[in-house]
Amino acid sequence: MDIETLIAAASRAQQASEHNIGNCSRIWHVGFFSDGVGRNIWKGVTAQRLVNI
C-alpha cells in the first residue's frame, strides 16, 4: 500500500467514527447451479448426479 491509500483509509475511518456512520459492508455468499446440458437440479437430485459447472 502506498501512503495515499493509508491516509485515505484513516480519514474514512475517522469520519465514520465522528459521525456514527458505521460500516455497511457485508459478505454475501451466493451459489449458482448449472448443469449446462439441459437437465435441472431436481432431475440431478433424484438421479444422485448433481454437477456444478
Coordinates of C-alpha atoms in Angstrom, one line a residue:
M1 CA 0.0 0.0 0.0
D2 CA 1.2 3.5 -0.7
I3 CA 0.9 6.4 1.7
E4 CA -2.1 8.0 -0.1
T5 CA -4.1 4.8 0.4
L6 CA -3.3 4.7 4.1
I7 CA -4.1 8.4 4.6
A8 CA -7.5 7.9 2.7
A9 CA -8.4 4.9 4.8
A10 CA -7.5 6.7 8.1
S11 CA -9.6 9.7 7.0
R12 CA -12.6 7.5 6.2
A13 CA -12.3 5.7 9.5
Q14 CA -12.1 9.0 11.4
Q15 CA -15.1 10.4 9.6
A16 CA -17.1 7.3 10.2
S17 CA -16.3 7.4 13.9
E18 CA -17.0 11.1 14.3
H19 CA -20.4 10.9 12.5
N20 CA -21.5 7.4 13.7
I21 CA -21.7 6.3 10.1
G22 CA -20.6 2.7 10.9
N23 CA -19.6 0.1 8.4
C24 CA -22.2 -1.1 5.9
S25 CA -20.0 -3.7 4.2
R26 CA -21.2 -7.3 4.3
I27 CA -20.1 -10.5 2.7
W28 CA -22.7 -12.2 0.6
H29 CA -22.2 -15.8 -0.4
V30 CA -24.2 -16.8 -3.4
G31 CA -24.2 -20.2 -5.1
F32 CA -25.4 -21.0 -8.6
F33 CA -26.4 -24.3 -10.0
S34 CA -25.9 -25.0 -13.7
D35 CA -25.6 -28.5 -15.2
G36 CA -25.1 -27.0 -18.7
V37 CA -26.8 -29.9 -20.5
G38 CA -30.5 -29.1 -20.2
R39 CA -31.3 -31.0 -17.1
N40 CA -32.4 -29.3 -13.9
I41 CA -31.4 -29.6 -10.3
W42 CA -34.4 -31.9 -9.4
K43 CA -33.5 -34.4 -12.0
G44 CA -30.0 -34.4 -10.8
V45 CA -31.1 -34.9 -7.2
T46 CA -33.3 -37.8 -8.0
A47 CA -30.5 -39.4 -10.0
Q48 CA -27.9 -38.5 -7.4
R49 CA -25.8 -36.9 -10.1
L50 CA -25.5 -33.2 -9.1
V51 CA -22.9 -31.3 -11.1
N52 CA -21.7 -27.7 -10.8
I53 CA -20.1 -26.4 -13.9

